[in-house]
Short mmCIF file of N, CA and C in Angstrom, two decimals:
data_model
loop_
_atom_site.label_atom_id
_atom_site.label_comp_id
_atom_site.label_asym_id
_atom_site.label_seq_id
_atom_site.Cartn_x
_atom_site.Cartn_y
_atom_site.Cartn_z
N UNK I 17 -93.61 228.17 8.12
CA UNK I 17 -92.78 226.99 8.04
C UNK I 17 -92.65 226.40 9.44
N UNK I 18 -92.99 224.90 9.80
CA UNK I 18 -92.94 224.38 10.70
C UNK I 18 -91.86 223.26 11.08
N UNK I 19 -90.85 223.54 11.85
CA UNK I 19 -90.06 222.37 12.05
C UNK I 19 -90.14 221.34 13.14
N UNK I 20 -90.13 220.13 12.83
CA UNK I 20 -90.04 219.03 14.39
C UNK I 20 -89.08 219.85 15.39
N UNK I 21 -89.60 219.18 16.39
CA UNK I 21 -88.27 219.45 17.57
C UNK I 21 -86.77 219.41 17.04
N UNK I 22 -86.98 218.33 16.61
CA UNK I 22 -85.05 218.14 16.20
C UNK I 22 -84.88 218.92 15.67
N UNK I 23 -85.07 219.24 14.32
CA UNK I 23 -84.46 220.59 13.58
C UNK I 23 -84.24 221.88 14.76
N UNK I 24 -85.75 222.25 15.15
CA UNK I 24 -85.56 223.31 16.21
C UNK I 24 -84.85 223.42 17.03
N UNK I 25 -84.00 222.06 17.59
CA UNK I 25 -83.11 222.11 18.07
C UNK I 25 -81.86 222.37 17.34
N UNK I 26 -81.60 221.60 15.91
CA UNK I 26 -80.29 222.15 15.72
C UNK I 26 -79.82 223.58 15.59
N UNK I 27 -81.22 224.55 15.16
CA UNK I 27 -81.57 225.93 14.64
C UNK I 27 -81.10 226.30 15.90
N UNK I 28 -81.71 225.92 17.21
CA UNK I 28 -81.07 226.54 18.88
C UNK I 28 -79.52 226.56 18.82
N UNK I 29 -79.20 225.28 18.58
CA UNK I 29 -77.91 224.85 18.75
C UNK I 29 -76.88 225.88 17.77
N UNK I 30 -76.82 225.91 17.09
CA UNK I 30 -76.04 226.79 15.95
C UNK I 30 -76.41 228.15 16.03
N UNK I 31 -77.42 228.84 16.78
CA UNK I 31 -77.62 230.07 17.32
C UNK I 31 -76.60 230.47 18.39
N UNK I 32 -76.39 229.71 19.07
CA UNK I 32 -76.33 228.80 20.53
C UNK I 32 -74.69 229.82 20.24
N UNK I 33 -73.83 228.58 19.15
CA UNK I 33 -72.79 227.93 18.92
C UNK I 33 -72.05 229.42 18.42
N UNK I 34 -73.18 230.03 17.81
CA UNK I 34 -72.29 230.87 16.77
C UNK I 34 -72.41 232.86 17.77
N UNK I 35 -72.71 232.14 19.02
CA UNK I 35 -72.94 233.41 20.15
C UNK I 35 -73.94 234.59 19.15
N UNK I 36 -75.18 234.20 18.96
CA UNK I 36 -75.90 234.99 18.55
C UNK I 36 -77.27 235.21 19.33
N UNK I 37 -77.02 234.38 20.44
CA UNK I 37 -78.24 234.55 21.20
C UNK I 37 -77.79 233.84 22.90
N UNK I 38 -77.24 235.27 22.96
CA UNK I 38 -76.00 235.10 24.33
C UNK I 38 -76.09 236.22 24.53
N UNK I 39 -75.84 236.89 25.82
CA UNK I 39 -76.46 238.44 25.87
C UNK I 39 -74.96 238.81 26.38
N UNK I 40 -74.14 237.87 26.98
CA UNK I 40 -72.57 238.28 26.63
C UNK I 40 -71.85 238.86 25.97
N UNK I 41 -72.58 238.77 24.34
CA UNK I 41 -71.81 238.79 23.19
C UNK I 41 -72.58 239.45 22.13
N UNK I 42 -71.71 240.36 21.63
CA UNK I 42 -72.20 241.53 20.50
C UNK I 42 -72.01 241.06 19.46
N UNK I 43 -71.99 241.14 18.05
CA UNK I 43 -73.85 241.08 18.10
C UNK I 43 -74.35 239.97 18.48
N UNK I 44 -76.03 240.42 18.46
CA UNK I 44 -76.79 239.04 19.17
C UNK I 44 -78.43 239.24 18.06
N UNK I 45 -79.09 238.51 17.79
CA UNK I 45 -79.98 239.16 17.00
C UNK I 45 -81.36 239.14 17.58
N UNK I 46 -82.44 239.54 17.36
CA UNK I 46 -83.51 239.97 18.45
C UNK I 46 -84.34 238.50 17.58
N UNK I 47 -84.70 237.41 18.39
CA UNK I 47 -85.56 236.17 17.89
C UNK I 47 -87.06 235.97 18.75
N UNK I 48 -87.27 237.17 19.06
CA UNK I 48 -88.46 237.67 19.53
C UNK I 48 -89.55 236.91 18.78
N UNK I 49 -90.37 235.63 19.33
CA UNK I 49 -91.80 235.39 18.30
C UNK I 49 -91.18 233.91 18.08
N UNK I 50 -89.69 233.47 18.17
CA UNK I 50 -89.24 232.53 17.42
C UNK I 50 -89.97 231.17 17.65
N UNK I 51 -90.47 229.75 17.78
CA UNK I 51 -91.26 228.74 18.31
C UNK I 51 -89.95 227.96 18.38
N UNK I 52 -89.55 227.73 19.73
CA UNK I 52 -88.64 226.56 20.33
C UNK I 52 -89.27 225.56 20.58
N UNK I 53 -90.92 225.69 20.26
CA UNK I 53 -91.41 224.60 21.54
C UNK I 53 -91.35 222.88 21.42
N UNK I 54 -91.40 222.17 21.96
CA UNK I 54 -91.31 220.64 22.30
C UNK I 54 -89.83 220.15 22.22
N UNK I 55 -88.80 221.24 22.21
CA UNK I 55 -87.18 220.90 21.85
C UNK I 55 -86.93 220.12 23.56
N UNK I 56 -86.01 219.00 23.11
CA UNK I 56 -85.62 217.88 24.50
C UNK I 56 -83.68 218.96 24.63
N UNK I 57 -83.55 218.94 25.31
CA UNK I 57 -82.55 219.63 25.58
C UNK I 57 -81.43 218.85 26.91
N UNK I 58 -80.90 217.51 26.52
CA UNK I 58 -80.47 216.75 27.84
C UNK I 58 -79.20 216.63 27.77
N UNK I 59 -78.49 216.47 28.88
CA UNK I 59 -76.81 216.44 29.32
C UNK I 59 -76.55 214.65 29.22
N UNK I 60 -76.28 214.66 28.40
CA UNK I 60 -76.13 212.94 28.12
C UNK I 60 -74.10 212.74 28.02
N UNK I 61 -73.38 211.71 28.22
CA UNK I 61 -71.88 211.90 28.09
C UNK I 61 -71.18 212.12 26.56
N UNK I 62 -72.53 212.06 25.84
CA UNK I 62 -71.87 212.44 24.42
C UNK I 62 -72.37 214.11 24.25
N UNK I 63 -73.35 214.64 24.84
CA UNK I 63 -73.79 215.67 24.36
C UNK I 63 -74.30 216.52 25.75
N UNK I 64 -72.88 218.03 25.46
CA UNK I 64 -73.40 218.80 26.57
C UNK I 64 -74.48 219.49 26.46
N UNK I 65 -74.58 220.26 27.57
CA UNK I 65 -76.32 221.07 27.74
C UNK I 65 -75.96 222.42 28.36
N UNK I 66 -74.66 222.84 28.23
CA UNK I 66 -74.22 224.13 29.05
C UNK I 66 -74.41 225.41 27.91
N UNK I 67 -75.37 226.29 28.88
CA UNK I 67 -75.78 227.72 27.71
C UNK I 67 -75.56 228.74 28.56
N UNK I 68 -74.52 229.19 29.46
CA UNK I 68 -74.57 229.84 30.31
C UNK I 68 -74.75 231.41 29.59
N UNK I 69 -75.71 232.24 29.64
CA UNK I 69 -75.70 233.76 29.45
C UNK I 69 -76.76 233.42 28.09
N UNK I 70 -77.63 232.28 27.71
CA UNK I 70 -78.51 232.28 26.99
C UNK I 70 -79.49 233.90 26.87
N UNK I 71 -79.91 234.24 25.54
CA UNK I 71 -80.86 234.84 25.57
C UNK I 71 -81.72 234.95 24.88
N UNK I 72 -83.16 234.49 25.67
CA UNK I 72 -84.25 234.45 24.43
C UNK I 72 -85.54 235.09 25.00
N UNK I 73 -85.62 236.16 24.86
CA UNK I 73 -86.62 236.52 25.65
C UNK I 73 -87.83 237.14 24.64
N UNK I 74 -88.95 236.91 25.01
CA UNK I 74 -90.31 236.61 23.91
C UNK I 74 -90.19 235.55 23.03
N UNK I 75 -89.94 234.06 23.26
CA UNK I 75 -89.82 233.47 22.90
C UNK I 75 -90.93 232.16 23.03
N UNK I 76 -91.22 231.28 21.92
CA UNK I 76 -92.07 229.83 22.42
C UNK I 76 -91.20 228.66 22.54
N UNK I 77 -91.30 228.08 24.14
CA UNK I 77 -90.56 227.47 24.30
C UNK I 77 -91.49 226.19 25.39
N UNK I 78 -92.60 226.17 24.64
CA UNK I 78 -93.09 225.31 25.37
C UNK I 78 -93.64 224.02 24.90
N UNK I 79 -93.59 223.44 26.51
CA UNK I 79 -93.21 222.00 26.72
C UNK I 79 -92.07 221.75 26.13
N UNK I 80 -90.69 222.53 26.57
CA UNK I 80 -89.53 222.00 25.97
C UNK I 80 -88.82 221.34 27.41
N UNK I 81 -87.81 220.94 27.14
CA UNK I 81 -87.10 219.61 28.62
C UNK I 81 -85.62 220.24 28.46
N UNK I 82 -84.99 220.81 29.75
CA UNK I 82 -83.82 220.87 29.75
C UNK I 82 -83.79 219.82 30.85
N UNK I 83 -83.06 218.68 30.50
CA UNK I 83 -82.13 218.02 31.36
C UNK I 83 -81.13 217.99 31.87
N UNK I 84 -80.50 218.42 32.73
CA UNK I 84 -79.48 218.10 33.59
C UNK I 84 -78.33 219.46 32.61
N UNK I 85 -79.14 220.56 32.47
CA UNK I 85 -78.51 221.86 31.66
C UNK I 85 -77.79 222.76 32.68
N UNK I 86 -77.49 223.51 32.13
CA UNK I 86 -76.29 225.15 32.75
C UNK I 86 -77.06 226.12 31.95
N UNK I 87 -78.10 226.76 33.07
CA UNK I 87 -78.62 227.79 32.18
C UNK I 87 -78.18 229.13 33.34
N UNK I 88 -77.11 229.54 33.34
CA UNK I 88 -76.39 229.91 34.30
C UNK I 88 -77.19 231.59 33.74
N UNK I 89 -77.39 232.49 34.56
CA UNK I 89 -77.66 233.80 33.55
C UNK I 89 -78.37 233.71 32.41
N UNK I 90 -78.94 232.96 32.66
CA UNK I 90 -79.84 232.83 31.09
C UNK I 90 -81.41 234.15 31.31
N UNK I 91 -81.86 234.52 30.04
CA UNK I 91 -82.77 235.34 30.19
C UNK I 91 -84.07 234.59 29.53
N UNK I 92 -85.17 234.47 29.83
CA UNK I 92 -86.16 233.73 29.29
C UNK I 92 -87.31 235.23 29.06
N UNK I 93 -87.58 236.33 29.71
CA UNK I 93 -88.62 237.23 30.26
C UNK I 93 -88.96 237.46 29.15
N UNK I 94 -90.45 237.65 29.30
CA UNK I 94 -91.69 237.36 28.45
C UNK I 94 -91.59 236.34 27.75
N UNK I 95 -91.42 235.13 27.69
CA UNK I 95 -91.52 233.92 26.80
C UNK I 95 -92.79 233.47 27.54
N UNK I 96 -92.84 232.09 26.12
CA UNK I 96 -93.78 231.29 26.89
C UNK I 96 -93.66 230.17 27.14
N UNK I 97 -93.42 229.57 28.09
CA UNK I 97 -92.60 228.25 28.58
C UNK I 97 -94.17 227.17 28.99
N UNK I 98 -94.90 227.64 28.99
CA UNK I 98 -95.99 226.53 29.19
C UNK I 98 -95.50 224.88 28.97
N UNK I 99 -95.85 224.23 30.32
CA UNK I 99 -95.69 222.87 30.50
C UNK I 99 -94.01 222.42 30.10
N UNK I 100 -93.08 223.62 30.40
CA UNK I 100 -92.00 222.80 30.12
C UNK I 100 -91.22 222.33 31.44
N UNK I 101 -90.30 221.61 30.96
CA UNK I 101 -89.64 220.68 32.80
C UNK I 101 -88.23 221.31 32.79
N UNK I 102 -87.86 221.58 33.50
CA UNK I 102 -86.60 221.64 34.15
C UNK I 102 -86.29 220.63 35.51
N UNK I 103 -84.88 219.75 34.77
CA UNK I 103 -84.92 218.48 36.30
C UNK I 103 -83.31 218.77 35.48
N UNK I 104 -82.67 218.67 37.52
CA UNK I 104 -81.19 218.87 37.72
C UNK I 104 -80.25 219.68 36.42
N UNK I 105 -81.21 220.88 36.66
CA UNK I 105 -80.31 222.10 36.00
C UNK I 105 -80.16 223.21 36.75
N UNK I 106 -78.86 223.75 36.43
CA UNK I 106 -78.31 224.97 37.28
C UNK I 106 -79.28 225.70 36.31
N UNK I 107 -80.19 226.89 37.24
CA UNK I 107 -81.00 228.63 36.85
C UNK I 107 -80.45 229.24 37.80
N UNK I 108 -79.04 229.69 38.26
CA UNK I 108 -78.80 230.34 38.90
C UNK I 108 -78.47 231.76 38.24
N UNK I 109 -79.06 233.03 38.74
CA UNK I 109 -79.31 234.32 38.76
C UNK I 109 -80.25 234.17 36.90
N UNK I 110 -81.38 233.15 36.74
CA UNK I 110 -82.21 232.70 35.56
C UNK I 110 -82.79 234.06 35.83
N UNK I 111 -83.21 234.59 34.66
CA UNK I 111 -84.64 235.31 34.52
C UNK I 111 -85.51 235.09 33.56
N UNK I 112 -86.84 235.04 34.87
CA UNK I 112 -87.93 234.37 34.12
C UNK I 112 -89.41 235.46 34.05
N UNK I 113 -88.50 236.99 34.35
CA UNK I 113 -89.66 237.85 34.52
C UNK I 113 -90.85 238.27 33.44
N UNK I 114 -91.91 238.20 33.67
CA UNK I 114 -93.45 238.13 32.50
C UNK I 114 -93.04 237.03 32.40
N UNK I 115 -92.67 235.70 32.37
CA UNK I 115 -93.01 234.24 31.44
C UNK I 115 -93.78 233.96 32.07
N UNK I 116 -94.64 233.21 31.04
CA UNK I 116 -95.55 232.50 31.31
C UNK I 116 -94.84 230.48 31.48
N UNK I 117 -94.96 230.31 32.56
CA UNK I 117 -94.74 229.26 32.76
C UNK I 117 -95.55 227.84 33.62
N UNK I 118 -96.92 228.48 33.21
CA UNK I 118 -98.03 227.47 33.38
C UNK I 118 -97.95 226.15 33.71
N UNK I 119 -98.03 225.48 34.22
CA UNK I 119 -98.21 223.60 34.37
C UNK I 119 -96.56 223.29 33.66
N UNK I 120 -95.85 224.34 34.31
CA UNK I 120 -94.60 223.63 34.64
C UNK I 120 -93.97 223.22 35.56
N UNK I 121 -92.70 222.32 34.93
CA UNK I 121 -92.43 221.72 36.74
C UNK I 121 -90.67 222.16 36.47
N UNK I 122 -90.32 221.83 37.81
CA UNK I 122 -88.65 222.53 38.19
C UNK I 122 -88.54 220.87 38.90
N UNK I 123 -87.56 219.75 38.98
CA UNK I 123 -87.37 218.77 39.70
C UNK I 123 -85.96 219.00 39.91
N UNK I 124 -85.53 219.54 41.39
CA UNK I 124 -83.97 218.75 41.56
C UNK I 124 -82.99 219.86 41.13
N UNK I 125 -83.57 221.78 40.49
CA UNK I 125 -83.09 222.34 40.18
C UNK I 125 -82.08 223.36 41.12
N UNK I 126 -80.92 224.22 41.06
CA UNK I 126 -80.55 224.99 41.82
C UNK I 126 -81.23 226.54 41.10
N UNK I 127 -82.26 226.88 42.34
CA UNK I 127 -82.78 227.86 41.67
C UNK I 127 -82.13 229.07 42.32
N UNK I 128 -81.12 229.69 42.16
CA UNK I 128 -80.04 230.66 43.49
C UNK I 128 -80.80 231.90 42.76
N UNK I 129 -80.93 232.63 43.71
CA UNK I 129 -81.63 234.11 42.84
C UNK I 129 -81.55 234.46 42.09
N UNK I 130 -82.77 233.76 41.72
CA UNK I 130 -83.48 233.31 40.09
C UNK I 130 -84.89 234.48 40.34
N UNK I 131 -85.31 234.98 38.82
CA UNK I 131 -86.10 236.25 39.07
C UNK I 131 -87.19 235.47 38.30
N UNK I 132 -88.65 235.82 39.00
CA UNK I 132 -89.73 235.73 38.52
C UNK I 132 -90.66 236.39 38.75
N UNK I 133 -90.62 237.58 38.72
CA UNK I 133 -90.67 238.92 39.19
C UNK I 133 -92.11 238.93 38.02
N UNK I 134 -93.78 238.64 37.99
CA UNK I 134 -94.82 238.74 37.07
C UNK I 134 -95.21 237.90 36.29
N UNK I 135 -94.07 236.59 36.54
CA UNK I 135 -94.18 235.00 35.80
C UNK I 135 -95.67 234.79 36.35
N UNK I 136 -96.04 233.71 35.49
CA UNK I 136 -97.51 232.77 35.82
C UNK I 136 -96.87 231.57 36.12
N UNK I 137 -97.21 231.10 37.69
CA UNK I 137 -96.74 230.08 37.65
C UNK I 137 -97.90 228.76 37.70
N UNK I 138 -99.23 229.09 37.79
CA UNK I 138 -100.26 228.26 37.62
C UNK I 138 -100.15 227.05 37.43
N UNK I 139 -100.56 226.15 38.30
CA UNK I 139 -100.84 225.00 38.48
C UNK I 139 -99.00 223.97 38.29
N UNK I 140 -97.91 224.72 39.06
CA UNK I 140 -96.79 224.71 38.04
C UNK I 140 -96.00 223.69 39.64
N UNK I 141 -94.73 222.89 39.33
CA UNK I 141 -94.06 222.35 40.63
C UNK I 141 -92.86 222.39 40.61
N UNK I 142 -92.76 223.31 41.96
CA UNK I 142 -90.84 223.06 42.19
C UNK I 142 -90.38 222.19 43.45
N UNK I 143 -90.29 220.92 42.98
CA UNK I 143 -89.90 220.00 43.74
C UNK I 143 -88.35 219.82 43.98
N UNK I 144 -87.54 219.59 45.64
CA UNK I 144 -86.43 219.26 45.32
C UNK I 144 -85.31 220.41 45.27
N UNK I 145 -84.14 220.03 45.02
CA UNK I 145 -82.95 221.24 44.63
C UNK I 145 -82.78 222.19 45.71
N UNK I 146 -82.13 223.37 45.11
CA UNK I 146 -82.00 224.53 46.22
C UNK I 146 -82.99 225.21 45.47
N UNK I 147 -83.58 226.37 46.38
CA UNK I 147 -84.08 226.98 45.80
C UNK I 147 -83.66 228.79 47.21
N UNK I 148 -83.47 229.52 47.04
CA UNK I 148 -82.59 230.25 47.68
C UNK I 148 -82.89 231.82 46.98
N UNK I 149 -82.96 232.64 47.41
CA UNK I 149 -83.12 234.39 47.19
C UNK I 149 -83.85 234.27 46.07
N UNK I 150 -84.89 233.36 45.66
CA UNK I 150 -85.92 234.06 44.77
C UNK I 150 -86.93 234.94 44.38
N UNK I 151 -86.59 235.50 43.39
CA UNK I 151 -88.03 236.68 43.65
C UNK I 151 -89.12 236.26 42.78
N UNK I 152 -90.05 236.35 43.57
CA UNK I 152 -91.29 236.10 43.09
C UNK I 152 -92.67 236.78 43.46
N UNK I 153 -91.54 238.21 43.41
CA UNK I 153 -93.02 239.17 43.32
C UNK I 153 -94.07 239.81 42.46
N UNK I 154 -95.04 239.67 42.77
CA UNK I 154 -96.33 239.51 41.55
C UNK I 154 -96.21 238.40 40.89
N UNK I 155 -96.03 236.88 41.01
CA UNK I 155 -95.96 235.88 40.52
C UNK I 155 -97.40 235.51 40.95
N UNK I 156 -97.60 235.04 39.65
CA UNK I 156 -99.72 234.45 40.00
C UNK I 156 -98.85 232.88 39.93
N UNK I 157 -98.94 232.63 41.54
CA UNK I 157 -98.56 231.10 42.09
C UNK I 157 -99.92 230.45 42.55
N UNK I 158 -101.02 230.80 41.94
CA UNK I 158 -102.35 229.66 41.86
C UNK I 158 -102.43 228.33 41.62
N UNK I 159 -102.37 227.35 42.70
CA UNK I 159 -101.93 226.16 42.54
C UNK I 159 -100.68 225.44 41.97
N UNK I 160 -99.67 226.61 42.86
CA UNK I 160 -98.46 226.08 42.64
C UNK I 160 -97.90 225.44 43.77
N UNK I 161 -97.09 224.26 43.16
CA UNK I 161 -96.59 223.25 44.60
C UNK I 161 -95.34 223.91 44.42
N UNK I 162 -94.95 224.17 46.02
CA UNK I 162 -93.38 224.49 45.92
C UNK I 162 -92.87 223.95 47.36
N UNK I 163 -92.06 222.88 47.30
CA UNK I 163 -91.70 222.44 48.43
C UNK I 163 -90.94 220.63 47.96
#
């Protein structure tokens, strides 16, 4: 069964909502495999974007857009984030360890020791923002712009 973005988003959202995929909060259910991908995810004045302690890790989440989000503690490791954007969102203490995050870009983000500790960051750009105590050891940064 295949859903547009939107649905996939409301399916995030009500995961989100109902603390089932928050690593804060017991129970949480394992959505390992789940396809997030092409979901727009933006901080607009009608609609927030704050997921602080998100957790989705082995997840498809690519080419999805957080705009101007709070992914404060969020866990992404082993997903696959291919070609998705992050512009003016807090990833502070993010983990992004094993993701694959290919021909993605970061614009304008606070990246405060944020883990990418075996990520792919290939052909990927972090333009802008803070970027501060990151780890990025064993990160395959092959034609990655960072500056």
């Amino acid at each position: 069964m295949n859903l547009d973005p939107a649905r996939k988003r409301d399916v995030f959202l009500f995961l989100y909502e109902s603390r089932l995929i928050r690593h804060d909060h017991t129970p949480n259910i394992d959505i390992r495999g789940a396809d997030f991908s092409e979901m727009k995810l933006i901080q607009t004045s009608t609609q927030s974007c704050e997921f602080p302690f998100l957790h989705l890790p082995g997840v498809y989440l690519e080419n999805t857009i957080f705009d101007g989000c709070t992914l404060i503690d969020a866990v992404f490791e082993n997903s696959s984030m291919t070609g998705s954007k992050f512009i003016l969102s807090d990833l502070i203490h993010a983990n992004f360890q094993n993701t694959n995050l290919t021909k993605s870009q970061f614009h304008d983000d606070q990246l405060y020791q944020a883990k990418f500790t075996g990520a792919l960051l290939i052909q990927s750009i972090v333009h802008g923002g803070v970027v501060q105590n990151v780890d990025l050891t064993n990160a395959d940064l092959y034609q990655c712009v960072i500056g």
